[in-house]
């Protein structure tokens, strides 16, 4: 059991208006921090007031991006309690990312204990409005003041909390996706399957390009052939083609193994739907649309939950999917998943964890 010291903030902040939270704009009164030193391991777990973190300008995270993170949410349940959704999966993925980025792993029980402790401490910040939650952002940064390129010997594990509404300003409104054929997000042997800040920094140019072309998000293609679908924006992606659900397979290590992705696959299969994880050529989507069998497309992610895709575009073509409306599979997934997450139905799968 982690021994966590607590320093309470002298003044507590006013809570933001729950109807205009947006995503990641407000932060709670406290944060969790734990330090790592080579030879000593992780130590000095503490809850402290949310405040800037003093770091040397030479800290390695600033220069070589040795940084990893996670994203999960705490939900206010109808009985006034607070619960997490599959936090063990986020902790396992944090440690998988840590291995790839040469960051020291954290004992999974300690990481989970830290997440629960900081959420419990700032529990008043878990909003209760429709579609709102407390987004939890655990992250680890390399702190050695050193310009040599090697793994740092010191780190900080920090957890911050942010009350959020929808990730996209349009909520569940279908988004418009641009098929990106120039820039790539991940290459085989790279860091595509991890949650490291560098992946997101490298994706910004594609996102900017998509926005300049009137789209909301990028459909990333594989880095070798530039033809197989990887992910969309900061989400995993699914298509319903002729009644069958297909989603890119994880085998090549290019794709983030999303907790929402995994949960959607399990839900879809439990309804008796066929779900196939395989390579999907972008061209196959245009062909399926031409044959009238591209029934639906949607993204999945912790932040975005389920995001229906209403249009798919490239330089020459614009496809409207399901008439630009949310389809029945996306809607049912959204309804069933969010009912479990917000505790509106009983959790028969053991996915939720009370705080
Ligand atoms: C999430 O869905 O939790 C993410 O981390 C995606 C994005 C906000 C970076």
Coordinates of C-alpha atoms and ligand atoms in Angstrom, one line a residue:
X1 CA 0.0 0.0 0.0
X2 CA 1.4 3.4 -1.1
X3 CA 2.0 5.8 1.8
X4 CA 0.8 9.1 0.5
X5 CA 1.5 12.4 2.4
X6 CA -1.1 15.1 1.9
X7 CA -0.7 18.9 1.8
X8 CA -4.0 20.7 1.5
X9 CA -4.4 23.8 -0.6
X10 CA -4.8 26.9 1.5
X11 CA -7.6 28.3 -0.7
X12 CA -9.9 26.2 -2.9
X13 CA -10.8 27.4 -6.4
X14 CA -14.4 28.1 -7.5
X15 CA -15.8 25.3 -9.6
X16 CA -16.4 26.1 -13.3
X17 CA -19.9 26.3 -14.8
X18 CA -20.8 22.6 -15.5
X19 CA -22.5 23.6 -18.7
X20 CA -19.4 25.1 -20.4
X21 CA -16.6 22.8 -19.3
X22 CA -15.2 21.9 -22.7
X23 CA -12.2 19.6 -22.6
X24 CA -9.1 20.0 -20.4
X25 CA -9.4 23.7 -19.6
X26 CA -9.9 23.6 -15.8
X27 CA -7.9 21.8 -13.2
X28 CA -8.8 20.7 -9.7
X29 CA -7.3 21.9 -6.4
X30 CA -4.7 19.2 -6.0
X31 CA -2.4 16.9 -7.9
X32 CA -0.5 13.7 -7.1
X33 CA 3.3 13.5 -7.4
X34 CA 5.9 10.8 -6.9
X35 CA 9.6 10.9 -7.6
X36 CA 12.0 8.3 -9.1
X37 CA 15.7 8.1 -8.5
X38 CA 17.9 5.4 -9.9
X39 CA 18.8 3.1 -7.0
X40 CA 15.9 4.3 -4.8
X41 CA 13.0 3.5 -7.1
X42 CA 9.7 5.4 -6.9
X43 CA 9.4 7.3 -3.6
X44 CA 7.8 10.3 -1.8
X45 CA 4.2 9.8 -2.9
X46 CA 2.3 13.0 -2.1
X47 CA -0.9 14.9 -2.8
X48 CA -0.1 18.6 -3.1
X49 CA -1.9 21.8 -4.3
X50 CA -2.1 22.0 -8.1
X51 CA 0.8 24.3 -9.0
X52 CA 3.7 24.7 -11.4
X53 CA 6.4 22.1 -11.1
X54 CA 9.9 23.5 -10.9
X55 CA 12.2 21.8 -13.4
X56 CA 15.7 22.6 -14.6
X57 CA 15.7 24.1 -18.2
X58 CA 18.0 21.2 -18.9
X59 CA 15.5 18.6 -17.8
X60 CA 15.6 15.8 -20.4
X61 CA 11.9 15.9 -21.1
X62 CA 12.3 19.3 -22.6
X63 CA 14.9 18.1 -25.1
X64 CA 14.4 14.5 -26.0
X65 CA 10.7 14.1 -25.2
X66 CA 11.0 11.2 -22.7
X67 CA 7.4 11.6 -21.6
X68 CA 4.5 9.2 -21.4
X69 CA 0.9 9.6 -20.3
X70 CA -2.5 8.1 -19.9
X71 CA -6.1 9.2 -20.0
X72 CA -9.1 7.9 -18.1
X73 CA -12.2 9.3 -16.4
X74 CA -14.0 9.3 -13.1
X75 CA -17.8 9.3 -13.4
X76 CA -20.5 10.6 -11.0
X77 CA -23.1 7.8 -10.6
X78 CA -26.8 8.4 -9.9
X79 CA -26.4 7.5 -6.2
X80 CA -23.8 10.4 -5.9
X81 CA -20.8 8.0 -5.8
X82 CA -17.8 8.1 -8.1
X83 CA -16.4 5.3 -10.2
X84 CA -13.6 4.6 -12.7
X85 CA -13.8 2.6 -15.9
X86 CA -11.3 -0.2 -16.3
X87 CA -8.4 1.7 -14.7
X88 CA -6.4 -1.5 -14.6
X89 CA -6.1 -1.3 -18.4
X90 CA -4.8 2.2 -18.3
X91 CA -2.2 1.2 -15.7
X92 CA -1.1 -1.8 -17.7
X93 CA -0.8 0.4 -20.8
X94 CA 1.2 3.0 -18.9
X95 CA 3.7 0.4 -18.0
X96 CA 3.8 -1.0 -21.6
X97 CA 4.5 2.6 -22.8
X98 CA 7.1 2.9 -20.1
X99 CA 9.0 -0.1 -21.4
X100 CA 9.1 1.3 -24.9
X101 CA 10.3 4.7 -23.8
X102 CA 12.9 3.4 -21.3
X103 CA 10.9 4.9 -18.4
X104 CA 10.9 2.9 -15.1
X105 CA 7.6 1.1 -14.6
X106 CA 5.4 1.7 -11.6
X107 CA 3.9 -1.1 -9.5
X108 CA 0.4 -1.4 -10.9
X109 CA -1.2 -1.5 -7.4
X110 CA 0.7 1.7 -6.5
X111 CA -0.4 3.4 -9.7
X112 CA -4.0 2.4 -9.1
X113 CA -3.8 3.5 -5.5
X114 CA -2.5 6.9 -6.5
X115 CA -5.3 7.4 -9.1
X116 CA -8.0 6.5 -6.6
X117 CA -6.4 8.6 -3.9
X118 CA -6.2 11.8 -5.9
X119 CA -9.7 11.3 -7.3
X120 CA -11.1 10.7 -3.8
X121 CA -9.3 13.8 -2.4
X122 CA -10.7 16.1 -5.1
X123 CA -14.0 14.1 -5.4
X124 CA -16.1 17.3 -5.2
X125 CA -14.7 18.2 -8.6
X126 CA -16.4 15.2 -10.3
X127 CA -19.2 16.9 -12.2
X128 CA -22.7 15.5 -12.4
X129 CA -24.1 17.1 -15.5
X130 CA -25.2 15.0 -18.5
X131 CA -22.1 13.8 -20.4
X132 CA -19.6 15.3 -17.9
X133 CA -16.8 13.6 -16.1
X134 CA -13.5 14.1 -14.4
X135 CA -10.7 13.4 -16.8
X136 CA -7.6 11.9 -15.2
X137 CA -4.2 12.6 -16.7
X138 CA -1.4 10.5 -15.2
X139 CA 2.0 11.2 -16.8
X140 CA 5.7 10.6 -16.3
X141 CA 8.5 13.0 -17.3
X142 CA 12.3 12.6 -17.4
X143 CA 13.9 15.2 -15.1
X144 CA 17.7 14.7 -15.3
X145 CA 19.3 18.0 -16.0
X146 CA 21.5 16.6 -18.8
X147 CA 21.8 17.1 -22.5
X148 CA 23.3 13.7 -23.3
X149 CA 20.9 11.4 -25.2
X150 CA 20.3 8.5 -22.8
X151 CA 17.5 7.4 -20.5
X152 CA 17.1 9.8 -17.6
X153 CA 17.9 8.5 -14.1
X154 CA 15.3 10.6 -12.4
X155 CA 11.5 11.1 -13.1
X156 CA 8.3 12.5 -11.8
X157 CA 5.0 10.7 -12.0
X158 CA 2.2 13.2 -11.8
X159 CA -1.6 12.9 -11.9
X160 CA -3.7 16.0 -12.7
X161 CA -7.5 16.1 -12.9
X162 CA -9.8 18.1 -15.1
X163 CA -13.6 18.3 -15.1
X164 CA -14.7 17.9 -18.7
X165 CA -17.7 17.9 -21.0
X166 CA -17.5 16.7 -24.7
X167 CA -14.1 16.4 -26.3
X168 CA -15.5 17.8 -29.6
X169 CA -17.5 21.0 -29.4
X170 CA -20.3 19.4 -31.4
X171 CA -20.6 16.5 -28.9
X172 CA -22.1 13.5 -30.7
X173 CA -22.4 15.3 -34.0
X174 CA -20.7 13.4 -36.8
X175 CA -17.2 14.6 -37.7
X176 CA -15.6 15.1 -41.1
X177 CA -12.4 13.2 -41.6
X178 CA -9.5 13.8 -44.0
X179 CA -7.6 10.8 -45.4
X180 CA -3.9 11.9 -44.9
X181 CA -1.6 10.4 -47.5
X182 CA 1.5 12.6 -47.0
X183 CA 2.3 12.6 -43.3
X184 CA 2.2 9.5 -41.1
X185 CA 1.7 9.0 -37.4
X186 CA 3.5 5.8 -36.8
X187 CA 5.9 3.4 -38.4
X188 CA 6.6 -0.3 -37.7
X189 CA 9.0 -0.6 -34.8
X190 CA 8.2 3.0 -33.7
X191 CA 6.1 4.2 -30.9
X192 CA 2.6 4.1 -32.5
X193 CA 1.2 1.6 -29.9
X194 CA 2.3 3.8 -27.0
X195 CA 0.9 6.9 -25.4
X196 CA 3.9 9.2 -25.5
X197 CA 3.7 12.9 -26.1
X198 CA 5.9 12.7 -29.2
X199 CA 3.3 10.8 -31.1
X200 CA 0.9 13.7 -30.6
X201 CA 3.4 16.4 -31.4
X202 CA 4.1 14.6 -34.8
X203 CA 0.4 14.4 -35.5
X204 CA -0.3 18.2 -35.2
X205 CA 0.7 19.1 -38.7
X206 CA -1.8 16.6 -40.2
X207 CA -4.5 17.9 -37.9
X208 CA -3.7 21.5 -39.0
X209 CA -3.8 20.4 -42.6
X210 CA -7.2 18.6 -42.1
X211 CA -8.6 21.7 -40.5
X212 CA -7.4 24.0 -43.3
X213 CA -9.3 21.7 -45.7
X214 CA -12.5 22.1 -43.7
X215 CA -12.2 18.7 -41.9
X216 CA -12.2 18.0 -38.1
X217 CA -9.8 15.1 -37.9
X218 CA -7.2 13.1 -39.8
X219 CA -7.5 9.5 -40.9
X220 CA -3.9 8.2 -40.5
X221 CA -2.6 5.6 -42.9
X222 CA 0.2 3.2 -42.3
X223 CA 3.8 4.5 -42.6
X224 CA 5.1 1.9 -45.0
X225 CA 2.5 1.7 -47.8
X226 CA 0.5 4.8 -47.0
X227 CA -2.6 2.9 -47.8
X228 CA -3.9 0.9 -44.7
X229 CA -5.9 2.7 -42.1
X230 CA -4.3 3.1 -38.6
X231 CA -6.3 5.5 -36.5
X232 CA -8.3 8.7 -36.6
X233 CA -7.1 11.8 -34.9
X234 CA -6.7 10.8 -31.2
X235 CA -9.1 7.8 -31.5
X236 CA -9.3 4.3 -32.8
X237 CA -11.5 3.8 -35.8
X238 CA -14.3 1.3 -36.7
X239 CA -16.3 0.8 -39.9
X240 CA -19.5 -1.1 -40.5
X241 CA -19.3 -2.6 -43.9
X242 CA -22.3 -4.6 -45.1
X243 CA -23.3 -5.3 -41.6
X244 CA -19.9 -6.5 -40.4
X245 CA -17.8 -4.3 -38.0
X246 CA -14.2 -4.0 -39.0
X247 CA -11.3 -2.2 -37.2
X248 CA -7.6 -2.1 -37.9
X249 CA -5.7 -5.0 -36.2
X250 CA -3.1 -4.1 -33.5
X251 CA -0.4 -6.6 -34.9
X252 CA 1.9 -4.1 -36.6
X253 CA 2.3 -2.1 -33.4
X254 CA 1.2 1.2 -35.1
X255 CA -2.1 1.5 -33.3
X256 CA -2.9 2.5 -29.8
X257 CA -4.6 -0.4 -28.0
X258 CA -7.5 1.7 -26.8
X259 CA -9.5 0.8 -23.7
X260 CA -12.7 2.1 -25.4
X261 CA -11.7 0.2 -28.5
X262 CA -11.4 -3.1 -26.6
X263 CA -14.7 -2.4 -24.7
X264 CA -16.6 -1.7 -27.9
X265 CA -15.3 -4.9 -29.5
X266 CA -16.5 -6.8 -26.4
X267 CA -19.9 -5.1 -26.4
X268 CA -20.4 -5.6 -30.2
X269 CA -19.6 -9.3 -29.9
X270 CA -21.9 -9.7 -26.9
X271 CA -24.7 -8.5 -29.1
X272 CA -23.9 -11.2 -31.7
X273 CA -22.3 -8.8 -34.2
X274 CA -19.3 -10.0 -36.2
X275 CA -16.2 -7.9 -35.5
X276 CA -13.1 -8.4 -37.5
X277 CA -9.7 -6.9 -36.6
X278 CA -7.7 -6.8 -39.9
X279 CA -5.8 -4.6 -42.3
X280 CA -8.2 -2.1 -44.0
X281 CA -7.2 -0.3 -47.1
X282 CA -8.5 3.3 -47.3
X283 CA -9.5 2.6 -50.9
X284 CA -11.7 -0.3 -49.7
X285 CA -13.8 2.3 -47.9
X286 CA -14.3 4.4 -51.0
X287 CA -15.2 1.2 -52.9
X288 CA -17.6 0.0 -50.2
X289 CA -19.2 3.4 -50.3
X290 CA -19.6 3.2 -54.1
X291 CA -21.3 -0.2 -53.6
X292 CA -23.6 1.3 -51.0
X293 CA -22.3 -0.9 -48.2
X294 CA -20.3 1.5 -46.1
X295 CA -23.0 1.7 -43.4
X296 CA -21.2 3.5 -40.7
X297 CA -17.8 4.8 -39.4
X298 CA -16.9 6.0 -35.9
X299 CA -14.0 6.8 -33.7
X300 CA -13.6 5.5 -30.1
X301 CA -11.5 7.0 -27.3
X302 CA -11.6 7.8 -23.6
X303 CA -11.8 11.5 -24.3
X304 CA -14.1 11.4 -27.3
X305 CA -16.1 8.3 -26.2
X306 CA -17.8 7.4 -29.5
X307 CA -17.5 9.9 -32.3
X308 CA -19.5 9.2 -35.4
X309 CA -17.9 10.0 -38.8
X310 CA -20.2 11.7 -41.2
X311 CA -17.9 12.5 -44.0
X312 CA -14.7 11.0 -45.4
X313 CA -12.6 13.2 -47.7
X314 CA -9.4 13.0 -49.7
X315 CA -8.0 15.5 -52.4
X316 CA -10.7 14.5 -54.9
X317 CA -13.6 12.9 -53.1
X318 CA -16.0 13.6 -50.3
X319 CA -18.1 10.6 -49.1
X320 CA -21.2 11.1 -46.9
X321 CA -21.6 8.2 -44.6
X322 CA -25.1 7.2 -43.4
X323 CA -26.4 10.5 -44.8
X324 CA -24.0 12.4 -42.5
X325 CA -26.0 11.1 -39.5
X326 CA -25.0 9.0 -36.5
X327 CA -25.8 5.3 -37.4
X328 CA -27.6 2.7 -35.2
X329 CA -24.4 0.8 -34.2
X330 CA -22.6 4.0 -33.1
X331 CA -25.7 5.1 -31.3
X332 CA -26.2 1.8 -29.5
X333 CA -22.5 1.6 -28.5
X334 CA -22.6 5.2 -27.2
X335 CA -25.8 4.5 -25.2
X336 CA -24.6 1.2 -23.7
X337 CA -21.1 2.2 -23.0
X338 CA -22.0 5.5 -21.3
X339 CA -24.7 3.8 -19.3
X340 CA -22.1 1.5 -17.8
X341 CA -19.5 4.3 -17.3
X342 CA -22.0 6.6 -15.5
X343 CA -23.4 3.7 -13.5
X344 CA -26.9 4.0 -15.0
X345 CA -27.1 0.2 -15.5
X346 CA -25.6 -2.5 -13.4
X347 CA -22.1 -3.5 -14.5
X348 CA -22.2 -7.2 -15.2
X349 CA -18.7 -7.3 -16.7
X350 CA -16.7 -6.0 -13.7
X351 CA -15.5 -2.9 -15.7
X352 CA -16.2 -0.3 -13.1
X353 CA -14.3 0.4 -9.9
X354 CA -15.7 2.5 -7.1
X355 CA -13.6 5.3 -5.6
Ligands
LIG1 C1 -7.8 10.0 -24.5 O1 -8.7 9.7 -25.2 O2 -7.8 9.9 -23.3 C2 -6.6 10.7 -25.0 O3 -5.6 10.6 -24.4 C3 -6.7 11.3 -26.4 C4 -6.3 12.7 -26.4 C5 -7.0 13.6 -25.6 C6 -4.8 12.9 -26.4

